[in-house]
PDB file of N, CA and C in Angstrom:
ATOM      1  N   UNK A 200      27.947  -5.020 -33.595  1.00  0.00           N
ATOM      2  CA  UNK A 200      26.876  -5.967 -33.479  1.00  0.00           C
ATOM      3  C   UNK A 200      25.665  -5.426 -34.239  1.00  0.00           C
ATOM      4  N   UNK A 201      25.117  -6.251 -35.100  1.00  0.00           N
ATOM      5  CA  UNK A 201      23.963  -5.846 -35.887  1.00  0.00           C
ATOM      6  C   UNK A 201      22.685  -6.328 -35.203  1.00  0.00           C
ATOM      7  N   UNK A 202      21.713  -5.428 -35.082  1.00  0.00           N
ATOM      8  CA  UNK A 202      20.438  -5.775 -34.465  1.00  0.00           C
ATOM      9  C   UNK A 202      19.470  -6.279 -35.520  1.00  0.00           C
ATOM     10  N   UNK A 203      18.756  -7.320 -35.196  1.00  0.00           N
ATOM     11  CA  UNK A 203      17.708  -7.815 -36.068  1.00  0.00           C
ATOM     12  C   UNK A 203      16.480  -6.942 -35.850  1.00  0.00           C
ATOM     13  N   UNK A 204      16.062  -6.221 -36.883  1.00  0.00           N
ATOM     14  CA  UNK A 204      14.982  -5.253 -36.731  1.00  0.00           C
ATOM     15  C   UNK A 204      13.659  -5.896 -36.338  1.00  0.00           C
ATOM     16  N   UNK A 205      13.470  -7.148 -36.657  1.00  0.00           N
ATOM     17  CA  UNK A 205      12.240  -7.827 -36.289  1.00  0.00           C
ATOM     18  C   UNK A 205      12.105  -8.040 -34.796  1.00  0.00           C
ATOM     19  N   UNK A 206      13.197  -7.958 -34.080  1.00  0.00           N
ATOM     20  CA  UNK A 206      13.174  -8.201 -32.638  1.00  0.00           C
ATOM     21  C   UNK A 206      13.324  -6.919 -31.822  1.00  0.00           C
ATOM     22  N   UNK A 207      13.281  -5.775 -32.467  1.00  0.00           N
ATOM     23  CA  UNK A 207      13.447  -4.523 -31.727  1.00  0.00           C
ATOM     24  C   UNK A 207      12.279  -4.227 -30.794  1.00  0.00           C
ATOM     25  N   UNK A 208      11.116  -4.818 -31.041  1.00  0.00           N
ATOM     26  CA  UNK A 208       9.985  -4.563 -30.155  1.00  0.00           C
ATOM     27  C   UNK A 208      10.273  -5.069 -28.749  1.00  0.00           C
ATOM     28  N   UNK A 209      11.159  -6.046 -28.623  1.00  0.00           N
ATOM     29  CA  UNK A 209      11.532  -6.544 -27.295  1.00  0.00           C
ATOM     30  C   UNK A 209      12.232  -5.458 -26.480  1.00  0.00           C
ATOM     31  N   UNK A 210      12.813  -4.504 -27.169  1.00  0.00           N
ATOM     32  CA  UNK A 210      13.472  -3.390 -26.485  1.00  0.00           C
ATOM     33  C   UNK A 210      12.572  -2.173 -26.383  1.00  0.00           C
ATOM     34  N   UNK A 211      11.907  -1.838 -27.470  1.00  0.00           N
ATOM     35  CA  UNK A 211      11.169  -0.576 -27.498  1.00  0.00           C
ATOM     36  C   UNK A 211       9.929  -0.586 -26.615  1.00  0.00           C
ATOM     37  N   UNK A 212       9.191  -1.677 -26.596  1.00  0.00           N
ATOM     38  CA  UNK A 212       7.963  -1.704 -25.796  1.00  0.00           C
ATOM     39  C   UNK A 212       8.257  -1.516 -24.306  1.00  0.00           C
ATOM     40  N   UNK A 213       9.167  -2.285 -23.694  1.00  0.00           N
ATOM     41  CA  UNK A 213       9.414  -2.043 -22.263  1.00  0.00           C
ATOM     42  C   UNK A 213      10.035  -0.677 -21.987  1.00  0.00           C
ATOM     43  N   UNK A 214      10.837  -0.165 -22.913  1.00  0.00           N
ATOM     44  CA  UNK A 214      11.423   1.163 -22.695  1.00  0.00           C
ATOM     45  C   UNK A 214      10.368   2.260 -22.789  1.00  0.00           C
ATOM     46  N   UNK A 215       9.437   2.136 -23.721  1.00  0.00           N
ATOM     47  CA  UNK A 215       8.357   3.121 -23.835  1.00  0.00           C
ATOM     48  C   UNK A 215       7.465   3.066 -22.598  1.00  0.00           C
ATOM     49  N   UNK A 216       7.130   1.862 -22.164  1.00  0.00           N
ATOM     50  CA  UNK A 216       6.307   1.721 -20.955  1.00  0.00           C
ATOM     51  C   UNK A 216       7.050   2.269 -19.741  1.00  0.00           C
ATOM     52  N   UNK A 217       8.352   2.007 -19.648  1.00  0.00           N
ATOM     53  CA  UNK A 217       9.159   2.531 -18.534  1.00  0.00           C
ATOM     54  C   UNK A 217       9.161   4.046 -18.523  1.00  0.00           C
ATOM     55  N   UNK A 218       9.331   4.659 -19.692  1.00  0.00           N
ATOM     56  CA  UNK A 218       9.342   6.120 -19.775  1.00  0.00           C
ATOM     57  C   UNK A 218       7.988   6.694 -19.367  1.00  0.00           C
ATOM     58  N   UNK A 219       6.920   6.082 -19.849  1.00  0.00           N
ATOM     59  CA  UNK A 219       5.579   6.542 -19.483  1.00  0.00           C
ATOM     60  C   UNK A 219       5.352   6.413 -17.981  1.00  0.00           C
ATOM     61  N   UNK A 220       5.693   5.258 -17.415  1.00  0.00           N
ATOM     62  CA  UNK A 220       5.483   5.043 -15.982  1.00  0.00           C
ATOM     63  C   UNK A 220       6.358   5.958 -15.130  1.00  0.00           C
ATOM     64  N   UNK A 221       7.572   6.261 -15.605  1.00  0.00           N
ATOM     65  CA  UNK A 221       8.433   7.164 -14.834  1.00  0.00           C
ATOM     66  C   UNK A 221       7.822   8.561 -14.782  1.00  0.00           C
ATOM     67  N   UNK A 222       7.282   9.027 -15.898  1.00  0.00           N
ATOM     68  CA  UNK A 222       6.620  10.333 -15.895  1.00  0.00           C
ATOM     69  C   UNK A 222       5.371  10.299 -15.014  1.00  0.00           C
ATOM     70  N   UNK A 223       4.659   9.182 -15.030  1.00  0.00           N
ATOM     71  CA  UNK A 223       3.506   9.005 -14.152  1.00  0.00           C
ATOM     72  C   UNK A 223       3.951   9.039 -12.690  1.00  0.00           C
ATOM     73  N   UNK A 224       5.080   8.422 -12.388  1.00  0.00           N
ATOM     74  CA  UNK A 224       5.613   8.429 -11.025  1.00  0.00           C
ATOM     75  C   UNK A 224       5.975   9.844 -10.588  1.00  0.00           C
ATOM     76  N   UNK A 225       6.456  10.659 -11.519  1.00  0.00           N
ATOM     77  CA  UNK A 225       6.781  12.038 -11.173  1.00  0.00           C
ATOM     78  C   UNK A 225       5.522  12.804 -10.765  1.00  0.00           C
ATOM     79  N   UNK A 226       4.397  12.484 -11.387  1.00  0.00           N
ATOM     80  CA  UNK A 226       3.133  13.103 -10.972  1.00  0.00           C
ATOM     81  C   UNK A 226       2.672  12.564  -9.622  1.00  0.00           C
ATOM     82  N   UNK A 227       2.870  11.278  -9.408  1.00  0.00           N
ATOM     83  CA  UNK A 227       2.435  10.666  -8.152  1.00  0.00           C
ATOM     84  C   UNK A 227       3.210  11.180  -6.947  1.00  0.00           C
ATOM     85  N   UNK A 228       4.462  11.555  -7.156  1.00  0.00           N
ATOM     86  CA  UNK A 228       5.224  11.990  -5.981  1.00  0.00           C
ATOM     87  C   UNK A 228       5.096  13.485  -5.704  1.00  0.00           C
ATOM     88  N   UNK A 229       4.310  14.195  -6.489  1.00  0.00           N
ATOM     89  CA  UNK A 229       4.099  15.624  -6.221  1.00  0.00           C
ATOM     90  C   UNK A 229       3.517  15.885  -4.832  1.00  0.00           C
ATOM     91  N   UNK A 230       2.539  15.082  -4.367  1.00  0.00           N
ATOM     92  CA  UNK A 230       2.072  15.315  -2.989  1.00  0.00           C
ATOM     93  C   UNK A 230       3.189  15.179  -1.952  1.00  0.00           C
ATOM     94  N   UNK A 231       4.125  14.283  -2.181  1.00  0.00           N
ATOM     95  CA  UNK A 231       5.262  14.156  -1.257  1.00  0.00           C
ATOM     96  C   UNK A 231       6.110  15.419  -1.277  1.00  0.00           C
ATOM     97  N   UNK A 232       6.267  15.999  -2.459  1.00  0.00           N
ATOM     98  CA  UNK A 232       7.023  17.254  -2.549  1.00  0.00           C
ATOM     99  C   UNK A 232       6.302  18.357  -1.789  1.00  0.00           C
ATOM    100  N   UNK A 233       4.999  18.447  -1.995  1.00  0.00           N
ATOM    101  CA  UNK A 233       4.230  19.510  -1.347  1.00  0.00           C
ATOM    102  C   UNK A 233       4.183  19.353   0.166  1.00  0.00           C
ATOM    103  N   UNK A 234       4.241  18.123   0.638  1.00  0.00           N
ATOM    104  CA  UNK A 234       4.232  17.861   2.079  1.00  0.00           C
ATOM    105  C   UNK A 234       5.642  17.777   2.660  1.00  0.00           C
ATOM    106  N   UNK A 235       6.639  18.110   1.848  1.00  0.00           N
ATOM    107  CA  UNK A 235       8.047  18.090   2.253  1.00  0.00           C
ATOM    108  C   UNK A 235       8.476  16.717   2.753  1.00  0.00           C
ATOM    109  N   UNK A 236       8.034  15.669   2.079  1.00  0.00           N
ATOM    110  CA  UNK A 236       8.432  14.301   2.426  1.00  0.00           C
ATOM    111  C   UNK A 236       9.544  13.846   1.484  1.00  0.00           C
ATOM    112  N   UNK A 237      10.571  14.656   1.422  1.00  0.00           N
ATOM    113  CA  UNK A 237      11.683  14.356   0.523  1.00  0.00           C
ATOM    114  C   UNK A 237      12.407  13.081   0.919  1.00  0.00           C
ATOM    115  N   UNK A 238      12.399  12.755   2.216  1.00  0.00           N
ATOM    116  CA  UNK A 238      13.044  11.519   2.654  1.00  0.00           C
ATOM    117  C   UNK A 238      12.384  10.300   2.016  1.00  0.00           C
ATOM    118  N   UNK A 239      11.057  10.322   1.881  1.00  0.00           N
ATOM    119  CA  UNK A 239      10.345   9.216   1.230  1.00  0.00           C
ATOM    120  C   UNK A 239      10.710   9.131  -0.249  1.00  0.00           C
ATOM    121  N   UNK A 240      10.804  10.286  -0.901  1.00  0.00           N
ATOM    122  CA  UNK A 240      11.137  10.305  -2.326  1.00  0.00           C
ATOM    123  C   UNK A 240      12.550   9.780  -2.559  1.00  0.00           C
ATOM    124  N   UNK A 241      13.488  10.250  -1.767  1.00  0.00           N
ATOM    125  CA  UNK A 241      14.880   9.827  -1.933  1.00  0.00           C
ATOM    126  C   UNK A 241      15.030   8.346  -1.623  1.00  0.00           C
ATOM    127  N   UNK A 242      14.360   7.878  -0.566  1.00  0.00           N
ATOM    128  CA  UNK A 242      14.412   6.457  -0.233  1.00  0.00           C
ATOM    129  C   UNK A 242      13.843   5.615  -1.368  1.00  0.00           C
ATOM    130  N   UNK A 243      12.722   6.042  -1.929  1.00  0.00           N
ATOM    131  CA  UNK A 243      12.114   5.315  -3.048  1.00  0.00           C
ATOM    132  C   UNK A 243      13.010   5.263  -4.264  1.00  0.00           C
ATOM    133  N   UNK A 244      13.647   6.381  -4.582  1.00  0.00           N
ATOM    134  CA  UNK A 244      14.552   6.415  -5.734  1.00  0.00           C
ATOM    135  C   UNK A 244      15.764   5.527  -5.485  1.00  0.00           C
ATOM    136  N   UNK A 245      16.299   5.549  -4.266  1.00  0.00           N
ATOM    137  CA  UNK A 245      17.449   4.691  -3.955  1.00  0.00           C
ATOM    138  C   UNK A 245      17.084   3.206  -4.010  1.00  0.00           C
ATOM    139  N   UNK A 246      15.902   2.851  -3.502  1.00  0.00           N
ATOM    140  CA  UNK A 246      15.461   1.453  -3.583  1.00  0.00           C
ATOM    141  C   UNK A 246      15.305   1.040  -5.040  1.00  0.00           C
ATOM    142  N   UNK A 247      14.693   1.900  -5.832  1.00  0.00           N
ATOM    143  CA  UNK A 247      14.520   1.623  -7.262  1.00  0.00           C
ATOM    144  C   UNK A 247      15.866   1.465  -7.959  1.00  0.00           C
ATOM    145  N   UNK A 248      16.812   2.324  -7.620  1.00  0.00           N
ATOM    146  CA  UNK A 248      18.150   2.256  -8.205  1.00  0.00           C
ATOM    147  C   UNK A 248      18.852   0.957  -7.832  1.00  0.00           C
ATOM    148  N   UNK A 249      18.766   0.580  -6.564  1.00  0.00           N
ATOM    149  CA  UNK A 249      19.419  -0.656  -6.107  1.00  0.00           C
ATOM    150  C   UNK A 249      18.798  -1.878  -6.775  1.00  0.00           C
ATOM    151  N   UNK A 250      17.461  -1.900  -6.869  1.00  0.00           N
ATOM    152  CA  UNK A 250      16.787  -3.012  -7.553  1.00  0.00           C
ATOM    153  C   UNK A 250      17.237  -3.088  -9.006  1.00  0.00           C
ATOM    154  N   UNK A 251      17.317  -1.933  -9.662  1.00  0.00           N
ATOM    155  CA  UNK A 251      17.728  -1.898 -11.070  1.00  0.00           C
ATOM    156  C   UNK A 251      19.164  -2.381 -11.241  1.00  0.00           C
ATOM    157  N   UNK A 252      20.063  -1.940 -10.388  1.00  0.00           N
ATOM    158  CA  UNK A 252      21.470  -2.347 -10.496  1.00  0.00           C
ATOM    159  C   UNK A 252      21.621  -3.844 -10.250  1.00  0.00           C
ATOM    160  N   UNK A 253      20.973  -4.345  -9.198  1.00  0.00           N
ATOM    161  CA  UNK A 253      21.078  -5.778  -8.901  1.00  0.00           C
ATOM    162  C   UNK A 253      20.474  -6.611 -10.027  1.00  0.00           C
ATOM    163  N   UNK A 254      19.312  -6.188 -10.523  1.00  0.00           N
ATOM    164  CA  UNK A 254      18.682  -6.921 -11.626  1.00  0.00           C
ATOM    165  C   UNK A 254      19.556  -6.886 -12.879  1.00  0.00           C
ATOM    166  N   UNK A 255      20.184  -5.745 -13.152  1.00  0.00           N
ATOM    167  CA  UNK A 255      21.091  -5.661 -14.307  1.00  0.00           C
ATOM    168  C   UNK A 255      22.283  -6.593 -14.135  1.00  0.00           C
ATOM    169  N   UNK A 256      22.846  -6.629 -12.935  1.00  0.00           N
ATOM    170  CA  UNK A 256      23.996  -7.504 -12.692  1.00  0.00           C
ATOM    171  C   UNK A 256      23.632  -8.979 -12.844  1.00  0.00           C
ATOM    172  N   UNK A 257      22.396  -9.321 -12.511  1.00  0.00           N
ATOM    173  CA  UNK A 257      21.963 -10.717 -12.622  1.00  0.00           C
ATOM    174  C   UNK A 257      21.561 -11.068 -14.052  1.00  0.00           C
ATOM    175  N   UNK A 258      20.727 -10.235 -14.665  1.00  0.00           N
ATOM    176  CA  UNK A 258      20.079 -10.628 -15.914  1.00  0.00           C
ATOM    177  C   UNK A 258      20.816 -10.246 -17.192  1.00  0.00           C
ATOM    178  N   UNK A 259      21.621  -9.187 -17.188  1.00  0.00           N
ATOM    179  CA  UNK A 259      22.342  -8.831 -18.416  1.00  0.00           C
ATOM    180  C   UNK A 259      23.351  -9.908 -18.810  1.00  0.00           C
ATOM    181  N   UNK A 260      24.122 -10.480 -17.880  1.00  0.00           N
ATOM    182  CA  UNK A 260      25.012 -11.570 -18.300  1.00  0.00           C
ATOM    183  C   UNK A 260      24.259 -12.798 -18.825  1.00  0.00           C
ATOM    184  N   UNK A 261      23.059 -13.037 -18.318  1.00  0.00           N
ATOM    185  CA  UNK A 261      22.290 -14.206 -18.748  1.00  0.00           C
ATOM    186  C   UNK A 261      21.562 -13.985 -20.069  1.00  0.00           C
ATOM    187  N   UNK A 262      20.937 -12.805 -20.220  1.00  0.00           N
ATOM    188  CA  UNK A 262      20.060 -12.564 -21.363  1.00  0.00           C
ATOM    189  C   UNK A 262      20.523 -11.448 -22.294  1.00  0.00           C
ATOM    190  N   UNK A 263      21.613 -10.791 -21.970  1.00  0.00           N
ATOM    191  CA  UNK A 263      22.132  -9.742 -22.835  1.00  0.00           C
ATOM    192  C   UNK A 263      21.508  -8.383 -22.552  1.00  0.00           C
ATOM    193  N   UNK A 264      21.805  -7.454 -23.448  1.00  0.00           N
ATOM    194  CA  UNK A 264      21.391  -6.067 -23.261  1.00  0.00           C
ATOM    195  C   UNK A 264      19.874  -5.906 -23.239  1.00  0.00           C
ATOM    196  N   UNK A 265      19.138  -6.839 -23.819  1.00  0.00           N
ATOM    197  CA  UNK A 265      17.677  -6.750 -23.830  1.00  0.00           C
ATOM    198  C   UNK A 265      17.106  -6.791 -22.413  1.00  0.00           C
ATOM    199  N   UNK A 266      17.794  -7.459 -21.523  1.00  0.00           N
ATOM    200  CA  UNK A 266      17.324  -7.543 -20.137  1.00  0.00           C
ATOM    201  C   UNK A 266      17.307  -6.176 -19.469  1.00  0.00           C
ATOM    202  N   UNK A 267      18.165  -5.263 -19.906  1.00  0.00           N
ATOM    203  CA  UNK A 267      18.210  -3.930 -19.304  1.00  0.00           C
ATOM    204  C   UNK A 267      16.894  -3.191 -19.492  1.00  0.00           C
ATOM    205  N   UNK A 268      16.235  -3.408 -20.615  1.00  0.00           N
ATOM    206  CA  UNK A 268      14.941  -2.763 -20.845  1.00  0.00           C
ATOM    207  C   UNK A 268      13.916  -3.238 -19.824  1.00  0.00           C
ATOM    208  N   UNK A 269      13.919  -4.516 -19.552  1.00  0.00           N
ATOM    209  CA  UNK A 269      12.954  -5.075 -18.602  1.00  0.00           C
ATOM    210  C   UNK A 269      13.316  -4.749 -17.156  1.00  0.00           C
ATOM    211  N   UNK A 270      14.599  -4.715 -16.835  1.00  0.00           N
ATOM    212  CA  UNK A 270      14.986  -4.370 -15.466  1.00  0.00           C
ATOM    213  C   UNK A 270      14.684  -2.906 -15.172  1.00  0.00           C
ATOM    214  N   UNK A 271      14.771  -2.052 -16.186  1.00  0.00           N
ATOM    215  CA  UNK A 271      14.384  -0.656 -16.017  1.00  0.00           C
ATOM    216  C   UNK A 271      12.901  -0.563 -15.694  1.00  0.00           C
ATOM    217  N   UNK A 272      12.103  -1.333 -16.399  1.00  0.00           N
ATOM    218  CA  UNK A 272      10.662  -1.362 -16.148  1.00  0.00           C
ATOM    219  C   UNK A 272      10.368  -1.826 -14.720  1.00  0.00           C
ATOM    220  N   UNK A 273      11.067  -2.836 -14.262  1.00  0.00           N
ATOM    221  CA  UNK A 273      10.876  -3.331 -12.892  1.00  0.00           C
ATOM    222  C   UNK A 273      11.264  -2.257 -11.878  1.00  0.00           C
ATOM    223  N   UNK A 274      12.375  -1.573 -12.115  1.00  0.00           N
ATOM    224  CA  UNK A 274      12.807  -0.514 -11.207  1.00  0.00           C
ATOM    225  C   UNK A 274      11.790   0.609 -11.092  1.00  0.00           C
ATOM    226  N   UNK A 275      11.201   0.993 -12.211  1.00  0.00           N
ATOM    227  CA  UNK A 275      10.181   2.046 -12.200  1.00  0.00           C
ATOM    228  C   UNK A 275       8.940   1.581 -11.441  1.00  0.00           C
ATOM    229  N   UNK A 276       8.544   0.331 -11.645  1.00  0.00           N
ATOM    230  CA  UNK A 276       7.372  -0.192 -10.949  1.00  0.00           C
ATOM    231  C   UNK A 276       7.616  -0.282  -9.442  1.00  0.00           C
ATOM    232  N   UNK A 277       8.840  -0.577  -9.044  1.00  0.00           N
ATOM    233  CA  UNK A 277       9.181  -0.596  -7.618  1.00  0.00           C
ATOM    234  C   UNK A 277       9.036   0.807  -7.032  1.00  0.00           C
ATOM    235  N   UNK A 278       9.489   1.823  -7.755  1.00  0.00           N
ATOM    236  CA  UNK A 278       9.371   3.198  -7.267  1.00  0.00           C
ATOM    237  C   UNK A 278       7.905   3.594  -7.114  1.00  0.00           C
ATOM    238  N   UNK A 279       7.086   3.259  -8.103  1.00  0.00           N
ATOM    239  CA  UNK A 279       5.664   3.601  -8.025  1.00  0.00           C
ATOM    240  C   UNK A 279       5.013   2.892  -6.841  1.00  0.00           C
ATOM    241  N   UNK A 280       5.321   1.616  -6.658  1.00  0.00           N
ATOM    242  CA  UNK A 280       4.744   0.864  -5.540  1.00  0.00           C
ATOM    243  C   UNK A 280       5.177   1.449  -4.201  1.00  0.00           C
ATOM    244  N   UNK A 281       6.379   1.999  -4.140  1.00  0.00           N
ATOM    245  CA  UNK A 281       6.872   2.574  -2.890  1.00  0.00           C
ATOM    246  C   UNK A 281       6.269   3.955  -2.636  1.00  0.00           C
ATOM    247  N   UNK A 282       6.122   4.763  -3.677  1.00  0.00           N
ATOM    248  CA  UNK A 282       5.757   6.166  -3.493  1.00  0.00           C
ATOM    249  C   UNK A 282       4.250   6.381  -3.354  1.00  0.00           C
ATOM    250  N   UNK A 283       3.423   5.486  -3.871  1.00  0.00           N
ATOM    251  CA  UNK A 283       1.975   5.706  -3.837  1.00  0.00           C
ATOM    252  C   UNK A 283       1.420   5.769  -2.411  1.00  0.00           C
ATOM    253  N   UNK A 284       1.714   4.821  -1.513  1.00  0.00           N
ATOM    254  CA  UNK A 284       1.128   4.925  -0.159  1.00  0.00           C
ATOM    255  C   UNK A 284       1.514   6.203   0.598  1.00  0.00           C
ATOM    256  N   UNK A 285       2.800   6.622   0.627  1.00  0.00           N
ATOM    257  CA  UNK A 285       3.113   7.844   1.372  1.00  0.00           C
ATOM    258  C   UNK A 285       2.542   9.109   0.747  1.00  0.00           C
ATOM    259  N   UNK A 286       2.326   9.096  -0.559  1.00  0.00           N
ATOM    260  CA  UNK A 286       1.838  10.308  -1.207  1.00  0.00           C
ATOM    261  C   UNK A 286       0.363  10.532  -0.923  1.00  0.00           C
ATOM    262  N   UNK A 287      -0.381   9.449  -0.665  1.00  0.00           N
ATOM    263  CA  UNK A 287      -1.810   9.584  -0.402  1.00  0.00           C
ATOM    264  C   UNK A 287      -2.596  10.021  -1.615  1.00  0.00           C
ATOM    265  N   UNK A 288      -2.070   9.765  -2.796  1.00  0.00           N
ATOM    266  CA  UNK A 288      -2.700  10.225  -4.028  1.00  0.00           C
ATOM    267  C   UNK A 288      -4.104   9.659  -4.183  1.00  0.00           C
ATOM    268  N   UNK A 289      -4.276   8.390  -3.893  1.00  0.00           N
ATOM    269  CA  UNK A 289      -5.552   7.745  -4.136  1.00  0.00           C
ATOM    270  C   UNK A 289      -6.469   7.746  -2.913  1.00  0.00           C
ATOM    271  N   UNK A 290      -6.040   8.396  -1.849  1.00  0.00           N
ATOM    272  CA  UNK A 290      -6.817   8.402  -0.614  1.00  0.00           C
ATOM    273  C   UNK A 290      -8.154   9.120  -0.794  1.00  0.00           C
ATOM    274  N   UNK A 291      -8.150  10.236  -1.486  1.00  0.00           N
ATOM    275  CA  UNK A 291      -9.358  11.041  -1.648  1.00  0.00           C
ATOM    276  C   UNK A 291     -10.003  10.855  -3.014  1.00  0.00           C
ATOM    277  N   UNK A 292      -9.718   9.762  -3.652  1.00  0.00           N
ATOM    278  CA  UNK A 292     -10.235   9.523  -4.992  1.00  0.00           C
ATOM    279  C   UNK A 292     -11.555   8.754  -4.904  1.00  0.00           C
ATOM    280  N   UNK A 293     -12.539   9.398  -4.334  1.00  0.00           N
ATOM    281  CA  UNK A 293     -13.862   8.802  -4.208  1.00  0.00           C
ATOM    282  C   UNK A 293     -14.846   9.622  -5.026  1.00  0.00           C
ATOM    283  N   UNK A 294     -15.718   8.945  -5.708  1.00  0.00           N
ATOM    284  CA  UNK A 294     -16.730   9.631  -6.508  1.00  0.00           C
ATOM    285  C   UNK A 294     -17.999   9.711  -5.674  1.00  0.00           C
ATOM    286  N   UNK A 295     -18.469  10.910  -5.463  1.00  0.00           N
ATOM    287  CA  UNK A 295     -19.695  11.102  -4.699  1.00  0.00           C
ATOM    288  C   UNK A 295     -20.839  11.323  -5.679  1.00  0.00           C
ATOM    289  N   UNK A 296     -21.887  10.549  -5.503  1.00  0.00           N
ATOM    290  CA  UNK A 296     -23.049  10.669  -6.374  1.00  0.00           C
ATOM    291  C   UNK A 296     -24.208  11.199  -5.540  1.00  0.00           C
ATOM    292  N   UNK A 297     -24.707  12.351  -5.949  1.00  0.00           N
ATOM    293  CA  UNK A 297     -25.859  12.937  -5.263  1.00  0.00           C
ATOM    294  C   UNK A 297     -27.129  12.440  -5.929  1.00  0.00           C
ATOM    295  N   UNK A 298     -28.069  11.984  -5.125  1.00  0.00           N
ATOM    296  CA  UNK A 298     -29.357  11.517  -5.670  1.00  0.00           C
ATOM    297  C   UNK A 298     -30.331  12.658  -5.728  1.00  0.00           C
TER     298      UNK A 298
END
């Protein structure tokens, strides 16, 4: 199968964003590692995996291999949405201004 090079951005952009967000998620779950909340991390990864598999089973037959790039992005976003509250990363992110 020959790929039309003009349409490769449909694959590369979501894959690049997915890779960036996955690395960002690895930073976000560090507090969970330090607090030994491995159960939260494993649960989040399993939920993300299940969402990705189900989305692939639904959308790849309908839209082809290009859908895999977008379903990967959705799976990563699900993991980030799951891991942020238990990690407490943004809890202490307040800027104090002294007058």
